[in-house]
Coordinates of C-alpha atoms and ligand atoms in Angstrom, one line a residue:
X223 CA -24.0 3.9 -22.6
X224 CA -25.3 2.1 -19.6
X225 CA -25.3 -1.2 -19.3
X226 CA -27.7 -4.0 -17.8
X227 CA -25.0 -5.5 -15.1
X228 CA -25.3 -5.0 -11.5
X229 CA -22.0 -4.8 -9.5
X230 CA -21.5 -5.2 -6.0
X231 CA -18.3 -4.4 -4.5
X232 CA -17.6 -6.2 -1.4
X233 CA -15.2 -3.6 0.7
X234 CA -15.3 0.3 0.3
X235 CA -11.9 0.9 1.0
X236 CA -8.7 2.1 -0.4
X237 CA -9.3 0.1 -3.4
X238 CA -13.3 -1.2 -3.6
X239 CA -14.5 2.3 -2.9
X240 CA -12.9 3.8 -6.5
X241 CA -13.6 0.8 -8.4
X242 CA -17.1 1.3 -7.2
X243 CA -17.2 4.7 -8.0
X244 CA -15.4 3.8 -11.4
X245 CA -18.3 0.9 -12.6
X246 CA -20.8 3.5 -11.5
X247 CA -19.2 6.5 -13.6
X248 CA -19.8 4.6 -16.7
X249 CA -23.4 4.1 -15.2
X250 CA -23.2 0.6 -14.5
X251 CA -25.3 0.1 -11.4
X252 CA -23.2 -0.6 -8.3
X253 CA -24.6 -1.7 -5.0
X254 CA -21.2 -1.0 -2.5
X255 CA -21.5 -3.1 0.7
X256 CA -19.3 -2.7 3.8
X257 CA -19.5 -3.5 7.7
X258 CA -18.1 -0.1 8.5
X259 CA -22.0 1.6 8.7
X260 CA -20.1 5.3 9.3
X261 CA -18.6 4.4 5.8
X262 CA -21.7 3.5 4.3
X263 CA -23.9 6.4 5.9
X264 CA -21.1 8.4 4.0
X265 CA -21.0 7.4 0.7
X266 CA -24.7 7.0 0.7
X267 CA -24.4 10.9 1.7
X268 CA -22.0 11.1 -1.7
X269 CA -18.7 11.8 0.5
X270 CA -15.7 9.6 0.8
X271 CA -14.3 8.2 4.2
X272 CA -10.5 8.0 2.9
X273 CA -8.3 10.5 1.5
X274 CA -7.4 10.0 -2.6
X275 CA -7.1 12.7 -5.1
X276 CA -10.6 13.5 -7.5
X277 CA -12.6 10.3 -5.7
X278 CA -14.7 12.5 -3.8
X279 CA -16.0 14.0 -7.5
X280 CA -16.5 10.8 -8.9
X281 CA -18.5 9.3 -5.7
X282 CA -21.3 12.5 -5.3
X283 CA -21.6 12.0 -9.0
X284 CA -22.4 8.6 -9.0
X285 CA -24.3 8.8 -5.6
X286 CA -26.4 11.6 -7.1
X287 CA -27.1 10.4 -10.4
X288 CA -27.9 7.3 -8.5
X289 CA -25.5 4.7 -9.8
X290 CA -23.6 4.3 -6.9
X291 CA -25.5 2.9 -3.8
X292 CA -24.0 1.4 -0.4
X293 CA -25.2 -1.0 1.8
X294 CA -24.2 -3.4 5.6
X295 CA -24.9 -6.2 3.4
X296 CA -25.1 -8.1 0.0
X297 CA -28.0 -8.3 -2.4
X298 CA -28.1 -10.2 -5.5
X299 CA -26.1 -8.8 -8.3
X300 CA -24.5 -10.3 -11.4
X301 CA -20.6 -9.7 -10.2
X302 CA -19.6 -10.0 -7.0
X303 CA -15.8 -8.4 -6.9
X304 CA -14.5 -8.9 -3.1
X305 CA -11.9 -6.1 -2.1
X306 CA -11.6 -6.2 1.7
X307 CA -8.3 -6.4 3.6
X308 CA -5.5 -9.2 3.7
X309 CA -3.0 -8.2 6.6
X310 CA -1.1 -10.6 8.0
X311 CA -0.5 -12.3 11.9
X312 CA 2.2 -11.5 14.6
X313 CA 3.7 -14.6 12.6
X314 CA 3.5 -13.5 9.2
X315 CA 1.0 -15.7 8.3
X316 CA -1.6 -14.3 5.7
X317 CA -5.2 -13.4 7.6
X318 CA -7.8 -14.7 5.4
X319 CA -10.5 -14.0 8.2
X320 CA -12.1 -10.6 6.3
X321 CA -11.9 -13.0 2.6
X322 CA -13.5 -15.8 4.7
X323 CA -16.3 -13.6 5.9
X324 CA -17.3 -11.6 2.8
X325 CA -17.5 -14.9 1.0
X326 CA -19.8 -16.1 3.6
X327 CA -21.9 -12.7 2.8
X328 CA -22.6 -13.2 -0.4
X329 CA -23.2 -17.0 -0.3
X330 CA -26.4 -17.0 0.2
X331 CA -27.3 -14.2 -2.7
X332 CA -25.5 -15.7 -5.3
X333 CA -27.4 -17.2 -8.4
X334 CA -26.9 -19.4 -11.5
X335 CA -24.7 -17.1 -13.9
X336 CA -23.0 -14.7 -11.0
X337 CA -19.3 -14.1 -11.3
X338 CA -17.5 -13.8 -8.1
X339 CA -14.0 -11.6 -8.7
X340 CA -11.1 -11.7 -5.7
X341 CA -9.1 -8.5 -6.2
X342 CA -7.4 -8.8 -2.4
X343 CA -3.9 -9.1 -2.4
X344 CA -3.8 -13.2 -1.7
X345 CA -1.7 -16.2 -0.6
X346 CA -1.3 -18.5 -4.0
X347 CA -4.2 -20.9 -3.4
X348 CA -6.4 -18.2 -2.1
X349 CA -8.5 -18.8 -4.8
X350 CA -9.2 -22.7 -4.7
X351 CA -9.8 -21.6 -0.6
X352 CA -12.5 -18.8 -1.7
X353 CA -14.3 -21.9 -4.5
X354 CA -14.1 -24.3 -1.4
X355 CA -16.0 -21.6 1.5
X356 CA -19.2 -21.0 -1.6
X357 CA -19.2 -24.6 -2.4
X358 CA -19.7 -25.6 1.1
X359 CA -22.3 -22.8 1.9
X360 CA -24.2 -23.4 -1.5
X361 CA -24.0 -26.9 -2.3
X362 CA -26.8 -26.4 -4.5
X363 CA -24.9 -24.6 -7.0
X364 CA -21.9 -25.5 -9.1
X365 CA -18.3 -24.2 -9.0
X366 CA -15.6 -24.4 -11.5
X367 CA -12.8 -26.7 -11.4
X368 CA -9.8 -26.2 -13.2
X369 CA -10.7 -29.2 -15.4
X370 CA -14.3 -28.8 -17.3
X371 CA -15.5 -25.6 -18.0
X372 CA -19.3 -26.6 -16.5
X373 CA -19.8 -24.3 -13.9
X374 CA -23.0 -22.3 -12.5
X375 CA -20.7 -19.4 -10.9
X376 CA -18.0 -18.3 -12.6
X377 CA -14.9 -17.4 -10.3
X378 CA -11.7 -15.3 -10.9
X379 CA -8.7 -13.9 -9.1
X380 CA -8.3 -10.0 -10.5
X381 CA -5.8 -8.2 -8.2
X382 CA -5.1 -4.6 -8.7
X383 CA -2.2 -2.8 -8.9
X384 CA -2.6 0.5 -8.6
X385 CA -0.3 3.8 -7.1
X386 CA -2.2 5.4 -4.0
X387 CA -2.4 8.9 -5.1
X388 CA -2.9 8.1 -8.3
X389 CA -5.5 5.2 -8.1
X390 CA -8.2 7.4 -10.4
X391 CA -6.2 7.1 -13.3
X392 CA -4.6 3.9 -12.8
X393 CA -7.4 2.2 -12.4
X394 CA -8.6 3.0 -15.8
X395 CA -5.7 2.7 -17.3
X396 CA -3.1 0.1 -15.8
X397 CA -3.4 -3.6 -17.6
X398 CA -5.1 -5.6 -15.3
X399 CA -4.1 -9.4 -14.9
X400 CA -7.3 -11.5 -14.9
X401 CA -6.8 -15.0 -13.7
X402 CA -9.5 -17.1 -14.4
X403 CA -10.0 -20.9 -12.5
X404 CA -11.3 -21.9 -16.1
X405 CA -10.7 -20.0 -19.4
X406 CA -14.5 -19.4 -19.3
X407 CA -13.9 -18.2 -16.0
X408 CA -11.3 -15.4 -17.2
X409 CA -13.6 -14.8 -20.3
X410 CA -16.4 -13.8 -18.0
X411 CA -13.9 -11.5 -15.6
X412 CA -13.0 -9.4 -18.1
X413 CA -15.8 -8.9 -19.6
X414 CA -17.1 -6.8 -16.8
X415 CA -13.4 -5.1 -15.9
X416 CA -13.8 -4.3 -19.8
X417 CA -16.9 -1.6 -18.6
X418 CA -14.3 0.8 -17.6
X419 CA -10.5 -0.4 -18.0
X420 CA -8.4 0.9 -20.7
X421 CA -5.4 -1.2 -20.4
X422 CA -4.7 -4.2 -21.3
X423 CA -7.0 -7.6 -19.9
X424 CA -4.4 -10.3 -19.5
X425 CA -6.0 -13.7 -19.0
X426 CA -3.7 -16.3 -17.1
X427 CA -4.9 -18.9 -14.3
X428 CA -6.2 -18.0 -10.7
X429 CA -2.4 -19.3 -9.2
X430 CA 0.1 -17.7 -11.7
X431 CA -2.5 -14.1 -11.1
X432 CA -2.0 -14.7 -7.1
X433 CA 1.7 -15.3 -7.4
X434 CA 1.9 -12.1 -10.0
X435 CA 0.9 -9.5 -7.7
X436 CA 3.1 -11.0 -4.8
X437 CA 5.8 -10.9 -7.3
X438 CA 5.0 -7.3 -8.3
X439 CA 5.4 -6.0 -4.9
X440 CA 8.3 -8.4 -3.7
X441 CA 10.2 -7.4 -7.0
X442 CA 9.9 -3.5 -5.2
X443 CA 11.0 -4.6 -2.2
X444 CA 14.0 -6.3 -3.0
X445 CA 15.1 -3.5 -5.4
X446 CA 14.7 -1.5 -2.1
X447 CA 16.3 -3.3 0.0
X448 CA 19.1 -3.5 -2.2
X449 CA 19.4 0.3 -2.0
X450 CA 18.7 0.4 1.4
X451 CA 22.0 -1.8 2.2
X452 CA 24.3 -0.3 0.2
X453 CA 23.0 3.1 2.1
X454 CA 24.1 1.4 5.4
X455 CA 27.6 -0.5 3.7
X456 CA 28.4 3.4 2.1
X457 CA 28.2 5.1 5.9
X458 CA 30.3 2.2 6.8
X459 CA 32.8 2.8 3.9
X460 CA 32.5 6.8 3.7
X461 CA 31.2 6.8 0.8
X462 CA 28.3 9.3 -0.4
X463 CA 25.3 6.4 -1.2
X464 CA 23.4 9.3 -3.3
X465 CA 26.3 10.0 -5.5
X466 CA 27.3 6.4 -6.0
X467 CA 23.6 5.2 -7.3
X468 CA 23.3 8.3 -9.6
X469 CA 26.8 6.9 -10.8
X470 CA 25.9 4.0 -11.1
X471 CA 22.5 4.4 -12.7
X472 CA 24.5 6.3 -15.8
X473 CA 25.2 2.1 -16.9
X474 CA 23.1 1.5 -19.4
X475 CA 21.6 -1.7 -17.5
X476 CA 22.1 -0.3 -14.1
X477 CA 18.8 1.0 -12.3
X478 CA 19.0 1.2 -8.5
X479 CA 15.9 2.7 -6.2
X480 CA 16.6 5.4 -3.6
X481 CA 17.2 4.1 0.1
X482 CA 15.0 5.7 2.6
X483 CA 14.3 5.4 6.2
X484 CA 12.3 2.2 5.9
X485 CA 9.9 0.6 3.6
X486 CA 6.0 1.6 5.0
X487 CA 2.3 1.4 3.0
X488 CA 0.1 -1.7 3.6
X489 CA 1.4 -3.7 0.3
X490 CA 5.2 -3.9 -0.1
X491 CA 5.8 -4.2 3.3
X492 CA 2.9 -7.1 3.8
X493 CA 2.8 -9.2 0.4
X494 CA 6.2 -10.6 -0.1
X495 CA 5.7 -12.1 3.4
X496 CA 2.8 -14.1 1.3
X497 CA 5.4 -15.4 -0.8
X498 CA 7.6 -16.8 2.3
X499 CA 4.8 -18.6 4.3
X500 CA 4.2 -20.7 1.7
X501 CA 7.5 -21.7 0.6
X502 CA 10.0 -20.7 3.1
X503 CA 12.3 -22.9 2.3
X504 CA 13.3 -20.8 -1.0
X505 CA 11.7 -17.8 -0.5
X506 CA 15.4 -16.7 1.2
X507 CA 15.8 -13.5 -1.2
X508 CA 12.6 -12.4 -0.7
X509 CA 12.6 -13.2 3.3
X510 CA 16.0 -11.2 3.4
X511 CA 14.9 -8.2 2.0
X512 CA 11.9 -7.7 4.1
X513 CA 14.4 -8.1 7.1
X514 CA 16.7 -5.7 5.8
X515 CA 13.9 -2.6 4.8
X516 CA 12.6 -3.6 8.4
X517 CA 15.7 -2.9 10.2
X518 CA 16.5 0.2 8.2
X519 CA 13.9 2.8 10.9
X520 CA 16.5 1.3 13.6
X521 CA 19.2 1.9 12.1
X522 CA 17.7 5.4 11.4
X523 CA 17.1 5.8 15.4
X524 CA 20.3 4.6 16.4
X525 CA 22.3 7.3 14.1
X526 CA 19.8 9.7 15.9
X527 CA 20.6 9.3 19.0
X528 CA 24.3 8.9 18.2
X529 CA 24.1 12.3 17.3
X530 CA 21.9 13.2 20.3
X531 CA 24.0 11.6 22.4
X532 CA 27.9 13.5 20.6
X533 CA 26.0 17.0 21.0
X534 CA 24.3 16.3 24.7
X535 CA 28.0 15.6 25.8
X536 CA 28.5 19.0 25.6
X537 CA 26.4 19.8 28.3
X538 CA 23.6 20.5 26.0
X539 CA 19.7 19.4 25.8
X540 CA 19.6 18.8 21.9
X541 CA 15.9 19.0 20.2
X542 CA 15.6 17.0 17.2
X543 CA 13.4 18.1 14.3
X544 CA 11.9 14.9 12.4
X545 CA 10.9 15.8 8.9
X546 CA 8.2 14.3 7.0
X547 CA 5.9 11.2 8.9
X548 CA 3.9 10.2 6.4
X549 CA 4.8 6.7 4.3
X550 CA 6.4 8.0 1.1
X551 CA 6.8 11.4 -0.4
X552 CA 3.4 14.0 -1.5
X553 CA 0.7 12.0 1.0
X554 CA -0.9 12.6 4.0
X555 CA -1.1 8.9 4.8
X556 CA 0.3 7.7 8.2
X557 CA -0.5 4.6 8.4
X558 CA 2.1 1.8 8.0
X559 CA 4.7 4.6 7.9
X560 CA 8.2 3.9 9.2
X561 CA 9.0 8.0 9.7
X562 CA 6.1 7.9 12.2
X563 CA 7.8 4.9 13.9
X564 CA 10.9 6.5 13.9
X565 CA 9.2 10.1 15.6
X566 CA 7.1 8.0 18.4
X567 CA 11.0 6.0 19.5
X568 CA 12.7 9.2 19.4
X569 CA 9.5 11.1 21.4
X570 CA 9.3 8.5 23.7
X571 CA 13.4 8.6 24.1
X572 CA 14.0 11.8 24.3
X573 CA 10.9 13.1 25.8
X574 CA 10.2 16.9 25.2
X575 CA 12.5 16.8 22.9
X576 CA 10.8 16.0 19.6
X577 CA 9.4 18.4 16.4
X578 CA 7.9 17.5 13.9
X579 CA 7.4 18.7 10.4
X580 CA 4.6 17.3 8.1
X581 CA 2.9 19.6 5.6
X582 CA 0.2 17.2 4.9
X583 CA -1.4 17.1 7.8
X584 CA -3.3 19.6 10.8
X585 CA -2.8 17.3 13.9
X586 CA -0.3 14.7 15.0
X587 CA -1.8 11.5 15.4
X588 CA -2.9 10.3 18.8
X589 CA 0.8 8.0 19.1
X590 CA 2.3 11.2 18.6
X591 CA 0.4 13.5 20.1
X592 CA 1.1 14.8 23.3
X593 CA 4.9 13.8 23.0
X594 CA 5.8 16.1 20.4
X595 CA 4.9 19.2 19.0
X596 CA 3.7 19.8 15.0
X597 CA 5.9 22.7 13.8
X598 CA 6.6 24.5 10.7
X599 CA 9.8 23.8 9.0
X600 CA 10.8 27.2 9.0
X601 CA 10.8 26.3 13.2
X602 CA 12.2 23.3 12.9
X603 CA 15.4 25.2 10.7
X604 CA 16.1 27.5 13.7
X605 CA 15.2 25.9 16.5
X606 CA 16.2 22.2 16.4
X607 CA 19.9 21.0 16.9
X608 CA 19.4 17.6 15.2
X609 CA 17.3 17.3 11.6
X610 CA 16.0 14.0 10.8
X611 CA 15.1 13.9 7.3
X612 CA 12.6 11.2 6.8
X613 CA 10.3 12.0 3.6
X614 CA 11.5 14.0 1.0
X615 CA 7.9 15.9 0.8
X616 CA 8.1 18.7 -2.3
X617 CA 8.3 21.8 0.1
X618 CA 11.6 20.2 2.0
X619 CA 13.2 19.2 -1.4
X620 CA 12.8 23.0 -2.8
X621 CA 15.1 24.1 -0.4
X622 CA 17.9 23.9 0.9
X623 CA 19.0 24.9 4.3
X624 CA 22.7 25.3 5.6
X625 CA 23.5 24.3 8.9
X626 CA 25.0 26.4 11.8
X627 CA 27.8 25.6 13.9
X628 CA 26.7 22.6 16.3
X629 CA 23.5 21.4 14.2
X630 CA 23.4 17.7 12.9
X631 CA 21.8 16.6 9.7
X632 CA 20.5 13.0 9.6
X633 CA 19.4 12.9 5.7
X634 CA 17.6 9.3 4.9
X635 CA 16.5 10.3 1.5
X636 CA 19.7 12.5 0.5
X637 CA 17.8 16.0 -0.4
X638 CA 20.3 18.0 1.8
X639 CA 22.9 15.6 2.4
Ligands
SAJ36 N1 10.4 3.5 -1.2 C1 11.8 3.6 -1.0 N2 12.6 3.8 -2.1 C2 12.1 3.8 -3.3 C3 10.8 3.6 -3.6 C4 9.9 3.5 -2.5 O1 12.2 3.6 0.1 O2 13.0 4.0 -4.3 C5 9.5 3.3 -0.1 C6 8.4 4.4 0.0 O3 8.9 5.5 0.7 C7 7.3 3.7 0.8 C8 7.4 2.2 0.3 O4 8.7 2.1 -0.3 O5 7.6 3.7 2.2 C9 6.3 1.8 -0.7 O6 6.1 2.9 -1.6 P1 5.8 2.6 -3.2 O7 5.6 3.9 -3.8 O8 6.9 1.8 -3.7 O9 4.6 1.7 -3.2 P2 3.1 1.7 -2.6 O10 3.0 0.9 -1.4 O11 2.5 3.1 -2.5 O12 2.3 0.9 -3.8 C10 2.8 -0.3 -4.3 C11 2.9 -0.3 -5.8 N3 3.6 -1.6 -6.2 C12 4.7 -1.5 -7.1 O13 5.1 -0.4 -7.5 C13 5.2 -2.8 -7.5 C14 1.5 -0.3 -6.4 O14 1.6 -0.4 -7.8 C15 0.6 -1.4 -5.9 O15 -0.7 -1.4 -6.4 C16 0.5 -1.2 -4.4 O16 1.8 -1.3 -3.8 C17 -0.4 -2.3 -3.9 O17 -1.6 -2.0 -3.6 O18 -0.1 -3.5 -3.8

């Protein structure tokens, strides 16, 4: 059935782009704005600008049927839902600047009755920030406060949670925490996430939704990090770390996460520093575990070029193979990705050196390029003299290659070890 609302979706990215396409596939009419005119001229074209599974169906349907329109800026609309980027400073400090300015955008179309949804990952107070920046650029309308529910614009904090790769279907089906400055506030929220979520709509206040989806990721990273020491405190002790988690995961209450060769993507490794800026003082847990996933792609290196370094002292010129560059396992994405970081130190410290393997993609990015060479893996095998396993993509895990005399294996996901 199609209903009478008119969604904009401030930010066509990773996340606003497929909850665009998701209002407008259950022919709600969605007006998608962004500054990026090549990604508007493409979606307005019906193709997608980023890479996720079954999107690019979803957006040529809705751009055809003409649900689905994108635009350099706002209109009027009933919800406003803002879904642009929050990285973070040289100092950790959360960069509110692309919040700030798609606030500013819409000010000056918003109307009596308009809800205005933040779903961007968000310092606690974010929120009350957001209220602030409308309130000062349209004092002629009226914003809620926590006390009184008399308000001419509603305003929520809705953050999403969802798996890239996976986004289609966790979108519609994850429970979505709706966090609401007034319970009229969280009333009017999920009303409109109610046009195409399946899961659960769990109403709470603005600050307790902020902190939950810093929580969420922070909770992942310490879990992590926790694996990833006990992978460095096992070489240190000679002990296999694979065998000792799956051990140790047979205790009924025991559930470790895999170490790897550093935490990457642009959520786990960015939120939980949201969490320490603001109270750094306790925040020692949290702060610890980021340092520790960090440090993990040097550690990587230096066992690298201790290898490197055993077999060169034999006279020889080793080549090093690294496996896998993308972020996590089954992805083509780069971006934020530790084994990249690891391939451009090595390539720039062993130059000529380098492979690399990475069956998700046809080019080596341009930090790569140039420095090292894009091989199969079937090359990499025979020809390299030290293999860096980095990401345990599905073709590496399905075999299982023994090593001649002389070649190294640095496993940091434990396929082969
Ligand atoms: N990783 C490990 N060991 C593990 C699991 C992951 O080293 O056992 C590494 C991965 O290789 C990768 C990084 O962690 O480099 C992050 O990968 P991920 O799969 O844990 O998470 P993301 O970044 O793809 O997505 C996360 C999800 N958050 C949680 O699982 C709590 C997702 O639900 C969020 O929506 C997303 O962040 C986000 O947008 O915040």
């Amino acid at each position: 059935m199609p209903n009478s609302l008119t969604v904009s979706v401030i930010g066509l990215g990773y996340i606003g782009l497929p909850t665009a396409a998701m209002f407008a596939s259950r022919r709600t009419r969605v007006i998608g704005v962004d500054v990026n005119p090549l990604a508007v001229d493409t979606i307005n074209a019906g193709g997608i600008h980023i890479v996720e599974p079954e999107l690019d169906m979803i957006v040529r349907a809705a751009v055809s049927a003409g649900h689905l329109r994108a635009t350099l800026s706002p209109e009027p609309a009933d919800a406003f839902l803002i879904a642009v980027p929050t990285p973070f400073r040289d100092d950790h400090e959360p960069d509110m600047r692309h919040v700030r300015a798609a606030v500013e955008s819409i000010a000056p179309v918003l109307t009596k009755g308009n809800v205005v949804i933040l779903e961007s990952t968000s310092p606690v107070g974010a929120t009350e920030s957001l209220i602030g920046w409308l309130a000062a650029a349209r004092p002629d309308l009226v914003f809620p406060r926590k006390t009184g529910d008399v308000c001419d614009v509603h305003v929520a904090y809705c953050p999403e949670r969802v798996l890239p790769g996976q986004v289609v279907r966790e979108l519609v089906i994850n429970d979505r925490i709706i966090g609401g400055v007034t319970p009229a506030c969280a009333e009017r929220a999920a009303s409109v996430y109610s046009i195409f979520v399946t899961g659960e709509l769990l109403r709470t206040d603005v600050r307790t939704a902020e902190m939950c989806k810093l929580t969420e990721n922070a909770f992942r990273d310490v879990n992590i990090a926790f694996a990833n020491e006990l992978s460095l405190i096992c070489d240190r002790l000679g002990i296999s770390v694979w065998e000792l988690i799956r051990l140790a995961n047979r205790h009924p209450r025991v559930d470790i996460l895999q170490p790897g060769c550093g935490v990457g993507g642009h959520c786990i490794a960015v939120d939980p520093w949201f969490i320490v800026s603001k109270t750094p003082e306790e925040a020692r847990l949290i702060r610890t575990a980021r340092e520790v996933n960090d440090d993990k792609p040097r550690w990587v290196r230096d066992k690298v070029a201790a290898a490197v370094d055993e077999l060169a002292a034999n006279d020889r010129q080793p080549r090093i193979a690294c496996l896998g560059l993308a972020f996590k396992p089954d992805i083509d994405d780069l971006r934020e990705s530790p084994a990249l970081g690891i391939a451009c130190a090595l390539a720039e410290r062993f130059p000529g050196r380098v492979m690399a393997v990475e069956p998700n993609i046809e080019a080596l990015p341009k930090s790569l390029g140039g420095r090292a060479t894009l091989v199969e893996l079937e090359e990499a095998l025979e020809q390299a003299d030290v293999l860096v396993l980095l990401v345990d993509h599905k073709p590496f895990r399905k075999i299982r290659p023994s090593l001649r005399a002389g070649q190294r294996l640095v496993d940091t996901r434990g396929i082969w070890a």
